[in-house]
Amino acid sequence: MSAQSVELYAESGLMDVESLPDWVIPPPGGFTADQFLDMRGLPRHTELIDGSLVFVSPQTVWHAWAIMHIVHELSRQAPPELEAVNEMTVRLSQRQAPEPDVSVIRAEVLDLDRTHFESEDVVLAVEAVSPDSVERDREIKPRRYAAAGIRHYWRMEKDGDRTVVYVYVLDPVDDAYHLTGIHHGTLKVAVPFEIEIDLNAIDRRGRGNARSRGRDEGEGAGEE
């Protein structure tokens, strides 16, 4: 709901603006990253993009499994100076504070009490595309990550029953990401460090659970 629609709704007498949290109605020009990071009571995984709050819809099981698998493998294979974290806010600039699904950060900045990272802390940002995030993950967020100088970006997508990863590297000449590979089955790259990830493991898990449900349903029908 936009600020204008909230105000119109309040004027109708159906909503008391005074009782709403401050973040419901943005200030002129939108919120700053500092204001966003100080907010309390926001829905989980809210992001700040171009000064506006972006709320996330419920995620699919594939999305959850993809994130868990990637963050586990990146943590396992990363050198000591790097670490993988999932769903942590990254302040990119004055009006940008998105939450990558997975980030690889410099281990030296890790602190168990941290609630966000800075763009210079991040070596790789990963997004798993959901139905409501297609435009953000394909167009908007990569441009914001590139402008902030994050050198590596991966975009994960579900293509039918297979997981596909699009790998991008930042070109310092034009400060834009360039596609270096489209990976099915196995993701194998040499930067930001030597990585080999079995993408089929995500898909096998989904198919295995589907078969298990099918057997359970069949056995239940036979018992009637």
Short mmCIF file of C-alpha atoms in Angstrom, two decimals:
data_model
loop_
_atom_site.label_atom_id
_atom_site.label_comp_id
_atom_site.label_asym_id
_atom_site.label_seq_id
_atom_site.Cartn_x
_atom_site.Cartn_y
_atom_site.Cartn_z
CA MET A 1 0.00 0.00 0.00
CA SER A 2 1.45 3.37 -0.99
CA ALA A 3 1.65 6.39 1.29
CA GLN A 4 -1.05 8.12 -0.80
CA SER A 5 -3.43 5.19 -0.54
CA VAL A 6 -2.85 4.97 3.22
CA GLU A 7 -3.66 8.67 3.59
CA LEU A 8 -6.83 8.33 1.48
CA TYR A 9 -7.89 5.31 3.47
CA ALA A 10 -7.35 7.21 6.72
CA GLU A 11 -9.36 10.18 5.46
CA SER A 12 -12.27 7.84 4.82
CA GLY A 13 -12.52 7.28 8.57
CA LEU A 14 -11.67 3.57 8.30
CA MET A 15 -8.13 4.00 9.62
CA ASP A 16 -6.58 6.17 12.32
CA VAL A 17 -3.23 7.43 10.97
CA GLU A 18 -2.16 8.42 14.48
CA SER A 19 -2.18 4.75 15.52
CA LEU A 20 -0.02 3.59 12.61
CA PRO A 21 3.74 2.95 12.92
CA ASP A 22 5.89 5.81 11.64
CA TRP A 23 7.22 3.69 8.79
CA VAL A 24 3.80 3.22 7.15
CA ILE A 25 3.89 6.71 5.61
CA PRO A 26 7.31 7.61 4.14
CA PRO A 27 8.71 11.15 4.30
CA PRO A 28 9.11 13.25 1.13
CA GLY A 29 11.90 11.71 -0.91
CA GLY A 30 11.59 8.37 0.86
CA PHE A 31 13.50 6.83 3.74
CA THR A 32 17.25 6.89 4.18
CA ALA A 33 19.23 3.75 5.01
CA ASP A 34 19.97 5.13 8.48
CA GLN A 35 16.25 5.67 9.14
CA PHE A 36 15.48 2.19 7.83
CA LEU A 37 18.09 0.52 10.03
CA ASP A 38 16.66 2.26 13.11
CA MET A 39 13.07 1.14 12.43
CA ARG A 40 11.37 -1.31 14.77
CA GLY A 41 8.36 -3.51 14.13
CA LEU A 42 8.93 -4.04 10.41
CA PRO A 43 7.80 -7.34 8.85
CA ARG A 44 10.64 -9.83 8.53
CA HIS A 45 12.91 -9.48 5.50
CA THR A 46 11.71 -5.95 4.66
CA GLU A 47 14.16 -4.19 2.32
CA LEU A 48 14.86 -0.57 1.43
CA ILE A 49 15.15 -0.04 -2.32
CA ASP A 50 15.30 3.46 -3.82
CA GLY A 51 14.08 4.92 -0.53
CA SER A 52 10.94 2.76 -0.44
CA LEU A 53 10.11 -0.17 1.81
CA VAL A 54 9.73 -3.48 -0.01
CA PHE A 55 7.81 -6.24 1.76
CA VAL A 56 8.37 -9.88 0.91
CA SER A 57 5.56 -12.33 0.22
CA PRO A 58 5.61 -15.88 1.70
CA GLN A 59 8.39 -17.92 0.13
CA THR A 60 8.30 -21.36 -1.49
CA VAL A 61 9.99 -24.49 -0.20
CA TRP A 62 12.33 -24.39 -3.23
CA HIS A 63 13.42 -20.89 -2.23
CA ALA A 64 14.20 -22.01 1.34
CA TRP A 65 16.05 -25.14 0.24
CA ALA A 66 18.05 -23.27 -2.41
CA ILE A 67 19.23 -20.71 0.14
CA MET A 68 20.11 -23.36 2.74
CA HIS A 69 22.07 -25.44 0.24
CA ILE A 70 24.02 -22.53 -1.22
CA VAL A 71 24.92 -20.94 2.12
CA HIS A 72 26.03 -24.34 3.47
CA GLU A 73 28.25 -25.08 0.47
CA LEU A 74 29.74 -21.58 0.35
CA SER A 75 30.55 -21.73 4.07
CA ARG A 76 32.09 -25.17 3.69
CA GLN A 77 34.25 -24.27 0.70
CA ALA A 78 35.19 -20.66 1.52
CA PRO A 79 38.75 -19.79 2.55
CA PRO A 80 39.26 -18.68 6.17
CA GLU A 81 39.09 -14.99 5.28
CA LEU A 82 35.55 -15.31 3.90
CA GLU A 83 32.22 -16.46 5.35
CA ALA A 84 28.70 -16.98 3.98
CA VAL A 85 25.60 -15.62 5.71
CA ASN A 86 21.96 -15.70 4.70
CA GLU A 87 19.30 -12.97 4.75
CA MET A 88 21.32 -10.13 6.28
CA THR A 89 20.70 -6.49 5.32
CA VAL A 90 23.48 -4.74 3.38
CA ARG A 91 23.66 -0.96 3.34
CA LEU A 92 24.65 -0.02 -0.21
CA SER A 93 24.11 3.75 -0.18
CA GLN A 94 21.97 6.48 1.34
CA ARG A 95 18.68 5.09 -0.06
CA GLN A 96 19.53 1.42 -0.59
CA ALA A 97 19.55 -1.34 2.04
CA PRO A 98 18.47 -4.64 0.46
CA GLU A 99 18.69 -8.07 2.01
CA PRO A 100 20.46 -10.55 -0.29
CA ASP A 101 19.33 -14.12 0.16
CA VAL A 102 22.98 -15.08 0.62
CA SER A 103 26.09 -12.93 1.02
CA VAL A 104 29.76 -13.88 1.15
CA ILE A 105 31.48 -11.40 3.40
CA ARG A 106 34.95 -10.73 4.76
CA ALA A 107 35.29 -12.81 7.93
CA GLU A 108 37.11 -10.00 9.73
CA VAL A 109 33.88 -7.96 9.95
CA LEU A 110 31.85 -10.79 11.49
CA ASP A 111 30.31 -9.94 14.85
CA LEU A 112 27.51 -11.96 16.42
CA ASP A 113 25.73 -8.75 17.42
CA ARG A 114 25.70 -7.22 13.93
CA THR A 115 22.35 -6.60 12.29
CA HIS A 116 23.64 -5.45 8.88
CA PHE A 117 26.76 -5.18 6.75
CA GLU A 118 28.23 -2.47 4.54
CA SER A 119 28.67 -2.89 0.79
CA GLU A 120 32.47 -2.99 1.13
CA ASP A 121 32.12 -6.05 3.39
CA VAL A 122 30.44 -8.10 0.66
CA VAL A 123 32.32 -10.13 -1.96
CA LEU A 124 29.33 -12.00 -3.46
CA ALA A 125 25.57 -11.38 -3.37
CA VAL A 126 23.13 -14.18 -4.25
CA GLU A 127 19.41 -13.88 -4.95
CA ALA A 128 16.96 -16.78 -5.36
CA VAL A 129 14.16 -15.54 -7.60
CA SER A 130 10.58 -15.78 -6.34
CA PRO A 131 7.44 -15.00 -8.36
CA ASP A 132 7.15 -11.59 -6.67
CA SER A 133 10.85 -10.73 -7.04
CA VAL A 134 11.55 -11.43 -10.72
CA GLU A 135 12.01 -7.79 -11.76
CA ARG A 136 13.89 -6.87 -8.58
CA ASP A 137 16.33 -9.80 -8.82
CA ARG A 138 16.86 -9.63 -12.59
CA GLU A 139 16.98 -5.86 -13.06
CA ILE A 140 16.83 -3.56 -10.04
CA LYS A 141 18.98 -5.20 -7.37
CA PRO A 142 21.85 -6.19 -9.69
CA ARG A 143 22.18 -2.56 -10.76
CA ARG A 144 22.23 -1.43 -7.14
CA TYR A 145 24.79 -4.08 -6.17
CA ALA A 146 27.00 -3.14 -9.11
CA ALA A 147 26.79 0.57 -8.31
CA ALA A 148 27.91 -0.25 -4.75
CA GLY A 149 30.96 -2.13 -6.06
CA ILE A 150 30.02 -5.71 -5.09
CA ARG A 151 32.16 -7.68 -7.51
CA HIS A 152 30.18 -10.91 -7.85
CA TYR A 153 26.45 -11.58 -8.26
CA TRP A 154 24.58 -14.87 -8.68
CA ARG A 155 20.92 -15.22 -9.59
CA MET A 156 19.23 -18.53 -8.86
CA GLU A 157 16.05 -19.50 -10.69
CA LYS A 158 13.74 -22.50 -10.77
CA ASP A 159 13.36 -23.64 -14.38
CA GLY A 160 10.68 -26.32 -14.35
CA ASP A 161 12.00 -28.86 -11.85
CA ARG A 162 15.65 -27.78 -12.19
CA THR A 163 17.72 -25.11 -10.45
CA VAL A 164 19.69 -22.77 -12.70
CA VAL A 165 22.33 -20.27 -11.55
CA TYR A 166 23.35 -17.23 -13.59
CA VAL A 167 26.82 -16.00 -12.64
CA TYR A 168 27.88 -12.36 -13.11
CA VAL A 169 31.14 -10.48 -12.54
CA LEU A 170 31.49 -6.71 -12.22
CA ASP A 171 33.39 -5.04 -15.06
CA PRO A 172 35.31 -2.05 -13.63
CA VAL A 173 35.29 -0.34 -17.03
CA ASP A 174 31.54 0.27 -17.13
CA ASP A 175 30.67 -0.60 -13.49
CA ALA A 176 28.12 -3.16 -14.71
CA TYR A 177 27.70 -6.90 -14.30
CA HIS A 178 28.50 -9.18 -17.21
CA LEU A 179 27.24 -12.76 -17.48
CA THR A 180 30.09 -15.28 -17.28
CA GLY A 181 28.10 -18.50 -17.14
CA ILE A 182 24.73 -20.25 -16.87
CA HIS A 183 24.99 -23.35 -14.68
CA HIS A 184 22.75 -26.43 -14.65
CA GLY A 185 23.44 -29.52 -12.56
CA THR A 186 26.79 -28.34 -11.23
CA LEU A 187 27.98 -24.83 -10.48
CA LYS A 188 31.75 -24.67 -10.84
CA VAL A 189 33.65 -21.36 -10.78
CA ALA A 190 37.12 -20.11 -9.86
CA VAL A 191 36.09 -16.71 -8.42
CA PRO A 192 35.65 -15.29 -5.85
CA PHE A 193 37.25 -18.61 -4.83
CA GLU A 194 37.24 -22.20 -6.10
CA ILE A 195 33.66 -23.38 -5.78
CA GLU A 196 31.85 -26.53 -6.91
CA ILE A 197 28.20 -26.95 -5.90
CA ASP A 198 25.83 -29.78 -6.81
CA LEU A 199 22.66 -27.96 -7.87
CA ASN A 200 20.91 -31.27 -8.52
CA ALA A 201 20.90 -31.83 -4.75
CA ILE A 202 18.25 -29.11 -4.44
CA ASP A 203 16.15 -30.68 -7.17
CA ARG A 204 16.59 -34.25 -5.89
CA ARG A 205 15.38 -33.16 -2.47
CA GLY A 206 12.22 -31.72 -3.98
CA ARG A 207 11.54 -34.75 -6.16
CA GLY A 208 12.25 -37.11 -3.25
CA ASN A 209 9.71 -35.37 -1.04
CA ALA A 210 7.15 -35.36 -3.84
CA ARG A 211 7.56 -39.14 -4.35
CA SER A 212 7.29 -39.71 -0.60
CA ARG A 213 4.04 -37.76 -0.46
CA GLY A 214 2.73 -39.75 -3.41
CA ARG A 215 3.48 -43.07 -1.69
CA ASP A 216 1.87 -41.91 1.55
CA GLU A 217 -1.25 -40.80 -0.30
CA GLY A 218 -1.40 -44.10 -2.19
CA GLU A 219 -1.02 -46.17 0.97
CA GLY A 220 -3.69 -44.08 2.68
CA ALA A 221 -6.11 -44.64 -0.19
CA GLY A 222 -5.51 -48.40 -0.05
CA GLU A 223 -6.39 -48.54 3.62
CA GLU A 224 -9.89 -47.11 3.14
#
